[in-house]
PDB file of C-alpha atoms and ligand atoms in Angstrom:
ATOM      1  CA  UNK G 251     158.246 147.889  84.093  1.00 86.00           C
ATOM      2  CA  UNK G 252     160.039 145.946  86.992  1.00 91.00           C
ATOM      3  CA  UNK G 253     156.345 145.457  88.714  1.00 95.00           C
ATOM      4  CA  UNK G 254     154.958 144.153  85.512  1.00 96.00           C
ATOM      5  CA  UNK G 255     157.721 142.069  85.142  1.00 95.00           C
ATOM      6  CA  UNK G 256     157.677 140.205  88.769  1.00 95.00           C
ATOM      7  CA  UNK G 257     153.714 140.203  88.256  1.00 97.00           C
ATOM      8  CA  UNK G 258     154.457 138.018  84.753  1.00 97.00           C
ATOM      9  CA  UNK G 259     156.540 135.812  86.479  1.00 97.00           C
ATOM     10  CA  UNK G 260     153.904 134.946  89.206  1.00 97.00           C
ATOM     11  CA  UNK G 261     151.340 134.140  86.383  1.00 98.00           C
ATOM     12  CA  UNK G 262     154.014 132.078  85.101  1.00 98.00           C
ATOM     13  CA  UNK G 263     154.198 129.990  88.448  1.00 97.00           C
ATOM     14  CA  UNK G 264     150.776 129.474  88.589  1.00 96.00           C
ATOM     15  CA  UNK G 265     150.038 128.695  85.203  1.00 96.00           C
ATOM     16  CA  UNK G 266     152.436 126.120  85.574  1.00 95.00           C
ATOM     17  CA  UNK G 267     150.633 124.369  88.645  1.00 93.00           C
ATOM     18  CA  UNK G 268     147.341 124.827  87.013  1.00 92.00           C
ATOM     19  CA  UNK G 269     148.393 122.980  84.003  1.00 91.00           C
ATOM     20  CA  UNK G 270     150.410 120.094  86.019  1.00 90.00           C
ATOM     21  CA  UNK G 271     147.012 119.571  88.584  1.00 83.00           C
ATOM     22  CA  UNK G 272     143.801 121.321  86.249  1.00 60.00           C
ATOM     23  CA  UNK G 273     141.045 119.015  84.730  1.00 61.00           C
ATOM     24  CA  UNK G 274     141.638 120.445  80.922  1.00 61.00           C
ATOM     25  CA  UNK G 275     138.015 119.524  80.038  1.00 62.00           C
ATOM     26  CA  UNK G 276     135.752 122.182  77.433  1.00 58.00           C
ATOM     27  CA  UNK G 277     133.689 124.644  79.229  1.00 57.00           C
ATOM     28  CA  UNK G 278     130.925 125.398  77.616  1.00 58.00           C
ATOM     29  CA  UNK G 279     131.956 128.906  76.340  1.00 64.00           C
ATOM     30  CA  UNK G 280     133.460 130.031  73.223  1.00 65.00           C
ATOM     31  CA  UNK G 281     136.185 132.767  73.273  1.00 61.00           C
ATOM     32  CA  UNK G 282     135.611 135.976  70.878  1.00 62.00           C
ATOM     33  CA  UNK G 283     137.127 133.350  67.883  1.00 61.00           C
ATOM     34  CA  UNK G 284     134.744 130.963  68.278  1.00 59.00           C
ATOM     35  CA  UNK G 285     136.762 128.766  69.806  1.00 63.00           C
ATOM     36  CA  UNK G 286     135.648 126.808  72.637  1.00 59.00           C
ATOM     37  CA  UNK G 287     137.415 127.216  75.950  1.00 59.00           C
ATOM     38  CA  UNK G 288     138.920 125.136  77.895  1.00 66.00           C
ATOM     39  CA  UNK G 289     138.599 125.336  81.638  1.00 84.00           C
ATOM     40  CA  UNK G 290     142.570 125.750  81.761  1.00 88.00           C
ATOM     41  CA  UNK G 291     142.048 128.839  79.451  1.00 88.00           C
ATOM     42  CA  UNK G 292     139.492 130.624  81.434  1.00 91.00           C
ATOM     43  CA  UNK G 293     141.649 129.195  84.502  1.00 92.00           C
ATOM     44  CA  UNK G 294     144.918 131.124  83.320  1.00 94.00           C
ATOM     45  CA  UNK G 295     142.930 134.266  82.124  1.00 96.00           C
ATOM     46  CA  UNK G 296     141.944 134.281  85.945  1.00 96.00           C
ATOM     47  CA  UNK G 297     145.087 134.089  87.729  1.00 97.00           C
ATOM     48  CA  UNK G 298     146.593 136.895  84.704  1.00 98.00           C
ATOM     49  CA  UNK G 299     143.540 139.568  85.582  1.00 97.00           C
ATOM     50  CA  UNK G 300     144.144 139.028  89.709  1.00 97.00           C
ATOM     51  CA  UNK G 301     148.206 139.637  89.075  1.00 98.00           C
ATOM     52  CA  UNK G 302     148.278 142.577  87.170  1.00 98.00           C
ATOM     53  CA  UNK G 303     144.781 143.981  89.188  1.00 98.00           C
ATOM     54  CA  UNK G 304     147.779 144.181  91.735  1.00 97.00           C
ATOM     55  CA  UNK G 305     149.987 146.258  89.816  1.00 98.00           C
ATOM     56  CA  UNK G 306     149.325 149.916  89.921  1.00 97.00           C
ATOM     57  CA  UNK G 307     150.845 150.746  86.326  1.00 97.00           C
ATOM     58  CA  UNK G 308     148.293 148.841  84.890  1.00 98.00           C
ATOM     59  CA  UNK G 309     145.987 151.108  82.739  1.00 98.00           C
ATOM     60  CA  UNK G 310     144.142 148.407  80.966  1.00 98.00           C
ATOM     61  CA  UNK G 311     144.023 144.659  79.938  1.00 98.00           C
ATOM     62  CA  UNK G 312     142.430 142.586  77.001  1.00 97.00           C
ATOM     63  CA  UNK G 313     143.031 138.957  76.755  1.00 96.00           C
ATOM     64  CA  UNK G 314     142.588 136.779  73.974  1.00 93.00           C
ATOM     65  CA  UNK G 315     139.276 134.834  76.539  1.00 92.00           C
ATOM     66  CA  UNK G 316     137.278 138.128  77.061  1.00 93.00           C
ATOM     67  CA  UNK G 317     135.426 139.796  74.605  1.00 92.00           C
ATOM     68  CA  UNK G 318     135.959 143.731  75.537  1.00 94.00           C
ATOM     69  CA  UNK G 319     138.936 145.560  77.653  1.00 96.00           C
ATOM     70  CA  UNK G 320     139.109 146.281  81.293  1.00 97.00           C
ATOM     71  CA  UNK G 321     140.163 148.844  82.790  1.00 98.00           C
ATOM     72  CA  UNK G 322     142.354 147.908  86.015  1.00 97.00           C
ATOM     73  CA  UNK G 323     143.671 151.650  87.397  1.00 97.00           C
ATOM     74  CA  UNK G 324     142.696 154.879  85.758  1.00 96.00           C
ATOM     75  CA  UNK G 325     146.207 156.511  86.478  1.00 97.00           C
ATOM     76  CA  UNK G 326     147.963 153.814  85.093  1.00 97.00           C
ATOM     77  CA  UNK G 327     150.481 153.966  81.446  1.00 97.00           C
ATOM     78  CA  UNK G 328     150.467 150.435  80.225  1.00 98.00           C
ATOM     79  CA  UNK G 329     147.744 148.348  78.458  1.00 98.00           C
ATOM     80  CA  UNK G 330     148.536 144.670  78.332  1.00 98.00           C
ATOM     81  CA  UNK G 331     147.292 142.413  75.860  1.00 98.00           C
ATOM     82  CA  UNK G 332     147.398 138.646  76.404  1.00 98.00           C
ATOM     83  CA  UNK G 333     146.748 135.573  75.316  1.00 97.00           C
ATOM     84  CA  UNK G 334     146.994 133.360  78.215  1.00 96.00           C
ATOM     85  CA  UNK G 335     147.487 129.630  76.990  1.00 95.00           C
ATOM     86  CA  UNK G 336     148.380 130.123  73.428  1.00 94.00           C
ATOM     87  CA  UNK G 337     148.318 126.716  71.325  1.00 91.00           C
ATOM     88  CA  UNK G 338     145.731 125.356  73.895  1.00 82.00           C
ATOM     89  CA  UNK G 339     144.622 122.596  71.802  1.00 85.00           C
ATOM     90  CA  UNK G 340     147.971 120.985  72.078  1.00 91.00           C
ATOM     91  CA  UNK G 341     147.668 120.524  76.109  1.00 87.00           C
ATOM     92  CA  UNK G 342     145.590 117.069  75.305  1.00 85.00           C
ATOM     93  CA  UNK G 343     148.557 115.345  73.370  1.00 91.00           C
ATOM     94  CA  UNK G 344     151.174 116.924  75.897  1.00 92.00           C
ATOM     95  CA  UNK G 345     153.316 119.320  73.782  1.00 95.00           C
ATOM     96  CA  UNK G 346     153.955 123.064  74.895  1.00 96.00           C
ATOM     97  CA  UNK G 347     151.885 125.647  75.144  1.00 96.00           C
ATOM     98  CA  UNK G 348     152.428 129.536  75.797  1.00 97.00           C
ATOM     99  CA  UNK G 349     151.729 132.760  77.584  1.00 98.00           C
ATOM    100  CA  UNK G 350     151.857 135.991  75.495  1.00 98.00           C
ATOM    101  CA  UNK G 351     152.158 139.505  76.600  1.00 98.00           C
ATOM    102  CA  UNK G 352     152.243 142.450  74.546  1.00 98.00           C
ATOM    103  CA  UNK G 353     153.088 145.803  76.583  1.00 98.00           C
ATOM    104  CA  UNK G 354     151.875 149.021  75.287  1.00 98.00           C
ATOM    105  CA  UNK G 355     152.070 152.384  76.728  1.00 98.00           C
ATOM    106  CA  UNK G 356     149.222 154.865  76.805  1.00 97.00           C
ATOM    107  CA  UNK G 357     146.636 152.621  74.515  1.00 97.00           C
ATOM    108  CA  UNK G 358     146.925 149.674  72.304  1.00 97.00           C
ATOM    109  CA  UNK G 359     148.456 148.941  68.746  1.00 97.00           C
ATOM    110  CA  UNK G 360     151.800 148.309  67.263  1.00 97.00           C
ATOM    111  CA  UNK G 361     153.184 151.743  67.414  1.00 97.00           C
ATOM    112  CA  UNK G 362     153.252 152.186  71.206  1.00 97.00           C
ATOM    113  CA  UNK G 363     154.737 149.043  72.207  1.00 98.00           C
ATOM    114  CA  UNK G 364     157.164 149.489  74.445  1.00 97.00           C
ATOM    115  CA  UNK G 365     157.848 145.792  76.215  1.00 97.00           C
ATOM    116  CA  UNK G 366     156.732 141.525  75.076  1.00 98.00           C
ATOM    117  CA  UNK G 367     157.367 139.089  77.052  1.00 98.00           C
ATOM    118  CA  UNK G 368     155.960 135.182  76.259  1.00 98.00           C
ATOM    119  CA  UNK G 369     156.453 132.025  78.632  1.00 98.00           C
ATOM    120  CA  UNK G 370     157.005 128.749  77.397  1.00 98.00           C
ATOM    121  CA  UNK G 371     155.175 125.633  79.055  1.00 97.00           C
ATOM    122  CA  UNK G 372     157.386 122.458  78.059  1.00 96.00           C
ATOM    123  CA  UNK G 373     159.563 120.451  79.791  1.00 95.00           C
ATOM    124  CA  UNK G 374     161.262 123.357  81.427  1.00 97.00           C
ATOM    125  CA  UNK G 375     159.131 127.057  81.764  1.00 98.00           C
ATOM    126  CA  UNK G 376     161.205 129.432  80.285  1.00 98.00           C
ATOM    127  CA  UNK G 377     159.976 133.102  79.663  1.00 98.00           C
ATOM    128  CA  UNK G 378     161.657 135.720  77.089  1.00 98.00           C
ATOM    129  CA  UNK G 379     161.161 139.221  77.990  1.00 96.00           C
ATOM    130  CA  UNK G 380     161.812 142.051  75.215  1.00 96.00           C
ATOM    131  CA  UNK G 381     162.716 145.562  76.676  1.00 93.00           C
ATOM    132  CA  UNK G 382     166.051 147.179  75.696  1.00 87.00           C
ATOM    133  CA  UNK G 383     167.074 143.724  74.902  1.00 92.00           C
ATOM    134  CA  UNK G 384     165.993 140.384  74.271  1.00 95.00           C
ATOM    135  CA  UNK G 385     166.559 137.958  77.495  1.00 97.00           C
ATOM    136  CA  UNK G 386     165.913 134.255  78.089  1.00 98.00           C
ATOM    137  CA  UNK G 387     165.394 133.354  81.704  1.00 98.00           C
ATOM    138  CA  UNK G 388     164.293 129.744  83.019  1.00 98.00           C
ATOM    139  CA  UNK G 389     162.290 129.078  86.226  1.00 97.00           C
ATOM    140  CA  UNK G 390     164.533 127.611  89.192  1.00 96.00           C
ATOM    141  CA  UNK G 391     162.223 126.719  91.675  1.00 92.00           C
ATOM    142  CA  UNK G 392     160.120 129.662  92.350  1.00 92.00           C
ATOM    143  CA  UNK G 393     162.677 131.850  90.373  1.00 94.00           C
ATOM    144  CA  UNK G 394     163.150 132.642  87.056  1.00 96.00           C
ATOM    145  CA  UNK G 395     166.972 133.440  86.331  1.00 97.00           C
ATOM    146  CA  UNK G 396     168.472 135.395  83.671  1.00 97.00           C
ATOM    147  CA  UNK G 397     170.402 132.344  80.963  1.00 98.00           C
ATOM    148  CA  UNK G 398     171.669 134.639  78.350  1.00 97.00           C
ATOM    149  CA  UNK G 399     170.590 137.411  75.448  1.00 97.00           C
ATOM    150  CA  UNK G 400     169.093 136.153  72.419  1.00 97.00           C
ATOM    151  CA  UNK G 401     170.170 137.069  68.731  1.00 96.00           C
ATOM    152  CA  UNK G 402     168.882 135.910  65.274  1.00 97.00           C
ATOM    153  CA  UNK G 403     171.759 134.832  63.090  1.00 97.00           C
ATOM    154  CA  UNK G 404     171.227 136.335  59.579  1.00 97.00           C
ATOM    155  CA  UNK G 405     170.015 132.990  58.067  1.00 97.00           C
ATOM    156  CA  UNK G 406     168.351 130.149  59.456  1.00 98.00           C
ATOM    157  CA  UNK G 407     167.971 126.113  58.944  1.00 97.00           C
ATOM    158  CA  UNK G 408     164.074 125.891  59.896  1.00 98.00           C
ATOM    159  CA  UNK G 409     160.900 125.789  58.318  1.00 98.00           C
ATOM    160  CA  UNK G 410     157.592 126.670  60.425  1.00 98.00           C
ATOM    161  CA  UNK G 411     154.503 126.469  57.950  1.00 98.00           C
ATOM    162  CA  UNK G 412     151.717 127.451  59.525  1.00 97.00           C
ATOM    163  CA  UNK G 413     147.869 127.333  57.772  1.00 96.00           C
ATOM    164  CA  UNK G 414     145.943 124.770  56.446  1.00 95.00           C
ATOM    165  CA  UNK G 415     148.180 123.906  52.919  1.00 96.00           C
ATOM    166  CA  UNK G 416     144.912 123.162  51.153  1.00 96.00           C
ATOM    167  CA  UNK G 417     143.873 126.722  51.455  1.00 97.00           C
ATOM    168  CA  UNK G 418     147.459 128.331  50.682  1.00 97.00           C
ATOM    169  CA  UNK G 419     147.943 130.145  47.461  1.00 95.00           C
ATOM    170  CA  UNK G 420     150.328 128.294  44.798  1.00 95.00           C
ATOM    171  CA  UNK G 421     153.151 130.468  45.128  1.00 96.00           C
ATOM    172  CA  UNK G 422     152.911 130.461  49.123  1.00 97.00           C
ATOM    173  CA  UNK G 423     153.825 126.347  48.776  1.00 97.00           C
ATOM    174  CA  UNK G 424     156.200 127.008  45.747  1.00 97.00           C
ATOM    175  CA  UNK G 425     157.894 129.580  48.368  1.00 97.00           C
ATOM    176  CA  UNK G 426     158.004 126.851  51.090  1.00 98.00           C
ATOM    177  CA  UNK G 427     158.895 124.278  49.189  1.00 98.00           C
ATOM    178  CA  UNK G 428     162.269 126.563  47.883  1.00 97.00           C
ATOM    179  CA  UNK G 429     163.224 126.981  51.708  1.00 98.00           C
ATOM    180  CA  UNK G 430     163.092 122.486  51.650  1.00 98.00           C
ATOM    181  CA  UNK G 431     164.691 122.358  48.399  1.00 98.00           C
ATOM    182  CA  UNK G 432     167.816 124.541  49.851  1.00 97.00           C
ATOM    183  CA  UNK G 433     167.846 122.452  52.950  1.00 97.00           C
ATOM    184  CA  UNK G 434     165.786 123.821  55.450  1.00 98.00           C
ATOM    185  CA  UNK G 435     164.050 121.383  57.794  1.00 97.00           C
ATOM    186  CA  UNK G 436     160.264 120.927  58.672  1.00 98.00           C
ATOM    187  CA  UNK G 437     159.912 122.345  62.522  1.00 97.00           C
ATOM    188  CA  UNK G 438     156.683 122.916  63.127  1.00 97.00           C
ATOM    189  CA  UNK G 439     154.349 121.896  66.135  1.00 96.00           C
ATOM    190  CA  UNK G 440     151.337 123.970  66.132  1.00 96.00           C
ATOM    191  CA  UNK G 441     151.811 126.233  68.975  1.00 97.00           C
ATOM    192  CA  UNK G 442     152.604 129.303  68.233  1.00 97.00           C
ATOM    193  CA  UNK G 443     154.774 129.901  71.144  1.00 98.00           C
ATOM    194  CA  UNK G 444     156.817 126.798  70.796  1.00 98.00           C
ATOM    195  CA  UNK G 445     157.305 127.012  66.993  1.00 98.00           C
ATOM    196  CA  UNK G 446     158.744 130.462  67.565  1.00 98.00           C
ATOM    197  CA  UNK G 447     160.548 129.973  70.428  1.00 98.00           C
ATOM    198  CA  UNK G 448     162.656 127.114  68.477  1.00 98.00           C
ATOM    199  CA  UNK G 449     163.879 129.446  65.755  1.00 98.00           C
ATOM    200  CA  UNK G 450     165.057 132.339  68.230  1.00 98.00           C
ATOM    201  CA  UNK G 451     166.949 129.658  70.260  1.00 97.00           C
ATOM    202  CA  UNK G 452     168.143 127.991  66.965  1.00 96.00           C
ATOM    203  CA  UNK G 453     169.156 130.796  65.393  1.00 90.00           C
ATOM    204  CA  UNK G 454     166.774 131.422  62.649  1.00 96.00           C
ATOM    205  CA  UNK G 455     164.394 130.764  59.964  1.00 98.00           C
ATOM    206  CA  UNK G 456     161.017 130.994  59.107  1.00 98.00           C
ATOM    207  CA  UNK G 457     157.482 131.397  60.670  1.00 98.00           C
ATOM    208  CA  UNK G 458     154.818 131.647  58.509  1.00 98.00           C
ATOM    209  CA  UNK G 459     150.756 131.792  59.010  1.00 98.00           C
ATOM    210  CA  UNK G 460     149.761 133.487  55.756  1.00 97.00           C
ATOM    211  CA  UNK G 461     146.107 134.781  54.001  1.00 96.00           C
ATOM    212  CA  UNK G 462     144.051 131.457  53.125  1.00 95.00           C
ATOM    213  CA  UNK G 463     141.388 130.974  50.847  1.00 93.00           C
ATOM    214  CA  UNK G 464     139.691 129.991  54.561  1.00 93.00           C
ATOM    215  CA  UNK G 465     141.061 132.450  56.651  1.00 94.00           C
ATOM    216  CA  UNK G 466     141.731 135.952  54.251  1.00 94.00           C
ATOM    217  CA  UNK G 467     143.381 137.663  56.749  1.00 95.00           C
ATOM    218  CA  UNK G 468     145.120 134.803  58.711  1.00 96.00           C
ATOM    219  CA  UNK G 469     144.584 133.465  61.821  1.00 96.00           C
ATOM    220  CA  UNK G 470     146.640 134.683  64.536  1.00 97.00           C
ATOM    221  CA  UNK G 471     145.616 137.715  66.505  1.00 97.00           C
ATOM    222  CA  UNK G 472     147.668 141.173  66.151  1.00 97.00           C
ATOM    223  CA  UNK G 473     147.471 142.410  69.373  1.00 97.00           C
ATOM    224  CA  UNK G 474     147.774 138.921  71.434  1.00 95.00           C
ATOM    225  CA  UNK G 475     150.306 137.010  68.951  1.00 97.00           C
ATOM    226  CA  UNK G 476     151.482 139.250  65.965  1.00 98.00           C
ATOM    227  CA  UNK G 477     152.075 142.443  67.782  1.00 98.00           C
ATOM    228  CA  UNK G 478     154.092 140.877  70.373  1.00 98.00           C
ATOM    229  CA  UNK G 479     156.679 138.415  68.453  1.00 98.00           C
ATOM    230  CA  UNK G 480     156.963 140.693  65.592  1.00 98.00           C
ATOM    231  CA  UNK G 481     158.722 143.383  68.797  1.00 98.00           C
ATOM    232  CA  UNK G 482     160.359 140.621  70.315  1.00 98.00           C
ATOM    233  CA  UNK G 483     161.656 139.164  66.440  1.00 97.00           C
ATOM    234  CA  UNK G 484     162.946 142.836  65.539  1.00 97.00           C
ATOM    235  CA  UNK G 485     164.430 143.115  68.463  1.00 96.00           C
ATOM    236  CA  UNK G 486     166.615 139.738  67.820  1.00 96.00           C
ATOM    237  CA  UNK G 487     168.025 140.765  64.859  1.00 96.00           C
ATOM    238  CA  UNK G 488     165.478 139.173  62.866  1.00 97.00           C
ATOM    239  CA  UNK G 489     162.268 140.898  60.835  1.00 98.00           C
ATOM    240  CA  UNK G 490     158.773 140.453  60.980  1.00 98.00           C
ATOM    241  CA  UNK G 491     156.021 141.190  57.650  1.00 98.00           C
ATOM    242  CA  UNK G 492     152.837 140.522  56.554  1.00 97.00           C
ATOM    243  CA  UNK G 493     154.242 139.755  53.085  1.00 96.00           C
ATOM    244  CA  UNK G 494     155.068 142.988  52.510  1.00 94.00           C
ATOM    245  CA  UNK G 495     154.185 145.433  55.391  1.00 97.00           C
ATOM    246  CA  UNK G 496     156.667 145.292  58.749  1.00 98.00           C
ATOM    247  CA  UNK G 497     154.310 144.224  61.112  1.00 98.00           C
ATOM    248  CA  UNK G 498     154.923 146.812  63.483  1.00 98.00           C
ATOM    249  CA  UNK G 499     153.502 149.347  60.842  1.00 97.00           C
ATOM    250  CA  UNK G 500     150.231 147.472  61.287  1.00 97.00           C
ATOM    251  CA  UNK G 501     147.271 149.103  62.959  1.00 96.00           C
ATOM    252  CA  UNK G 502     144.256 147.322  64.038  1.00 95.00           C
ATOM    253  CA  UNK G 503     140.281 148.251  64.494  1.00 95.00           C
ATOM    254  CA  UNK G 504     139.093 145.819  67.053  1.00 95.00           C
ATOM    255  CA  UNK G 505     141.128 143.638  69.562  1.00 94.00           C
ATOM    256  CA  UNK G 506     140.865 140.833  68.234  1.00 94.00           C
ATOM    257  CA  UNK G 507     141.872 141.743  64.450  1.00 96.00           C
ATOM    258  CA  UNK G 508     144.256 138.797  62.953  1.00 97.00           C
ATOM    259  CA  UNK G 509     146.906 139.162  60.167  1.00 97.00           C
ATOM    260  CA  UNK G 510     149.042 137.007  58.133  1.00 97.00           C
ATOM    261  CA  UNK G 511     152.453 137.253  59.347  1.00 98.00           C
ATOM    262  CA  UNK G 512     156.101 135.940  59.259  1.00 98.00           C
ATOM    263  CA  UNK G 513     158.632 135.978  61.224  1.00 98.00           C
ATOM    264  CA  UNK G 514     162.238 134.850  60.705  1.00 98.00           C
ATOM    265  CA  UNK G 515     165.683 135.616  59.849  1.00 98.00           C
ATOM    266  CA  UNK G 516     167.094 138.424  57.372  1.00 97.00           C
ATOM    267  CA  UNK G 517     167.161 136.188  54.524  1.00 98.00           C
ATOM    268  CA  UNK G 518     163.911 133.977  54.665  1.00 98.00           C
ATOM    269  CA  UNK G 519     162.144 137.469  55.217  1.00 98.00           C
ATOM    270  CA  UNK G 520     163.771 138.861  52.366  1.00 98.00           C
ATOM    271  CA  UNK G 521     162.697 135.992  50.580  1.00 97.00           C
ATOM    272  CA  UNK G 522     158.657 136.321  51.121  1.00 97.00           C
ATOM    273  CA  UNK G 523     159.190 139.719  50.638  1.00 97.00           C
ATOM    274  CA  UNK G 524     160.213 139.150  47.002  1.00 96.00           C
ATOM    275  CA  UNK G 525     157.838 136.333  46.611  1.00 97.00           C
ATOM    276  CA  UNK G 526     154.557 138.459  47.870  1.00 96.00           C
ATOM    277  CA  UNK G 527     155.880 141.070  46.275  1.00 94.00           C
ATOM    278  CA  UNK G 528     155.936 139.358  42.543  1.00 93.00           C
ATOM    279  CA  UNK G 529     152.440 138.218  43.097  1.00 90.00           C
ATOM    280  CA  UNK G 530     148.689 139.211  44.139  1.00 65.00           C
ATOM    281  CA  UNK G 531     148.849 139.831  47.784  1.00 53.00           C
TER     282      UNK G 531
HETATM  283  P1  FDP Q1181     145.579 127.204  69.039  1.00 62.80           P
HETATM  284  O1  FDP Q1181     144.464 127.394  68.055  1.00 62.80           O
HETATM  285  O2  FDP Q1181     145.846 125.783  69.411  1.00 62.80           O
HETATM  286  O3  FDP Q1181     145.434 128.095  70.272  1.00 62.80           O
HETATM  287  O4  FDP Q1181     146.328 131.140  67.685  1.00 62.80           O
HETATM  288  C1  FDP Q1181     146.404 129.974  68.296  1.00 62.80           C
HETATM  289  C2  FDP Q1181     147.155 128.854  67.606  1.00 62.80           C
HETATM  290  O5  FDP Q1181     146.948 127.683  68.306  1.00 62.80           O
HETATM  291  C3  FDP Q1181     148.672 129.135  67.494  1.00 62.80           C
HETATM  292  O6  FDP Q1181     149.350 128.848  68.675  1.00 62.80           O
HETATM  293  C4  FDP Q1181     149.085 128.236  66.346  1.00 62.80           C
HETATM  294  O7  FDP Q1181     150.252 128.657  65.689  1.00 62.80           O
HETATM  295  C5  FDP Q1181     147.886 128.301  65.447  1.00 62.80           C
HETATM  296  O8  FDP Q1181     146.761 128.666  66.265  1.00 62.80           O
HETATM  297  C6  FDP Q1181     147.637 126.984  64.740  1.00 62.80           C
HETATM  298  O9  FDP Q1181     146.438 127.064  64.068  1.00 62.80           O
HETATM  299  P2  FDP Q1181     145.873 125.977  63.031  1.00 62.80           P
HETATM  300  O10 FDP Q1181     146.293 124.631  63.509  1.00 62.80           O
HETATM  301  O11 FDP Q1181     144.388 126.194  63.087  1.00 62.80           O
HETATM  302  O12 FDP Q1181     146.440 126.314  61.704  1.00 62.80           O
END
């Protein structure tokens, strides 16, 4: 794990140059979403496939920019999922962005995860690695030292509403609205990676990107984005659910399946789970 590890932390150094010096301008591909790239994607998802073609325990990768698996060593135990600028469409207006790694060992899906890790582009690049434990480093010149252990407290003050609130089902904005009405606090930037980030460092609350009448079974990607917070959430303190189902119960069919999902605290998870549990899910 200590290979995979360094090798993250060298993506992480030169994802941050490629984003301080890159032209961000659309290619003209889409990704397996249909979203079109940007050259910075396809740019990061470059410098993540050369790193960890370096690293011998390396079974097999499948980022969120490529359309099928690849195999890196046949004798290698882990298969890495990533997604390797999460929240891209914020890099025109400036706000942070995101790596995401979900470490599996011996194929992929929830139940052999054994590591996550994410990296946070903002004003300072920070990186959280989940193993045993749940550690926040920050990059000191080309090092990234250890700044403490996280924990969720059991109870947050933050409210991360993800989803187009058009499409959400009335008792999804009657149970976001009860968080406001008790005084939680709008926190929401649409990254992924930054919106989560804030509630482990604050302490708590709520993610949520739930079924839409647009998007039935979400939007954000079990393997690249659900997977991986939902192990590094749990392994806070905090809990992770689809409405109902722990996340890490989930299994998936193709790589890039999606599911609704929320992350948080004790209590705001104990909260959906009422809520979705009361109505049609
Ligand atoms: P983006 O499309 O900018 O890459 O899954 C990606 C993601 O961002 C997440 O980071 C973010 O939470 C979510 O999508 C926001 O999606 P919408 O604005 O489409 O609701």
């Amino acid at each position: 794990m200590t290979d995979i590890f360094s090798a993250i932390q060298r993506t992480a150094i030169r994802i941050k140059d490629a984003i301080d010096t890159k032209d961000i301008g659309y290619s003209q591909q889409e990704n397996s979403s249909g979203e079109t790239q940007l050259q910075l994607d396809i740019k990061c998802d470059m410098i993540i496939e050369e790193e960890f073609s370096h690293v011998n325990s390396i079974h097999t990768i499948a980022s969120e920019e490529k359309e099928r698996e690849v195999l890196l060593h046949k004798d290698g135990k882990y298969f890495i999922a990533y997604d390797p600028l999460d929240g891209s469409s914020l890099i025109d207006v400036n706000l942070s962005v995101g790596s995401i790694f979900g470490i599996y060992e011996g194929a992929f899906g929830a139940k052999n995860m054994v590591a996550s890790c994410y990296v946070v582009f903002g004003p300072r690049v920070e990186m959280v690695f989940a193993h045993n434990k749940t550690k926040l480093h920050l990059l000191q010149g080309k090092e990234f030292e250890f700044v403490k252990e996280i924990r969720l407290n059991e109870k947050g003050k933050l409210n991360a509403p993800g989803g187009t609130q058009q499409n959400w089902k009335p008792y999804h904005k009657e149970m976001v609205d009860s968080f406001f009405n008790e005084g939680y606090r709008l926190r929401y930037s649409g990254g992924m990676v930054p919106d989560l980030h804030q509630i482990l460092l604050k302490g708590g609350g709520l993610f949520s990107y739930p079924n839409t009448s647009d998007k039935p079974d979400g939007k954000l990607r079990k393997l690249f984005e659900v997977f991986p917070f939902a192990f590094i959430f749990k392994m806070a303190g905090g809990e992770a659910i689809d409405g109902s189902v722990d996340l890490m119960e989930l299994e998936y069919a193709h790589i890039h399946d999606t599911s609704a999902c929320f992350f948080g605290s004790k209590y705001e998870i104990q909260r959906v789970r009422e809520v979705y549990a009361k109505n049609k899910y």
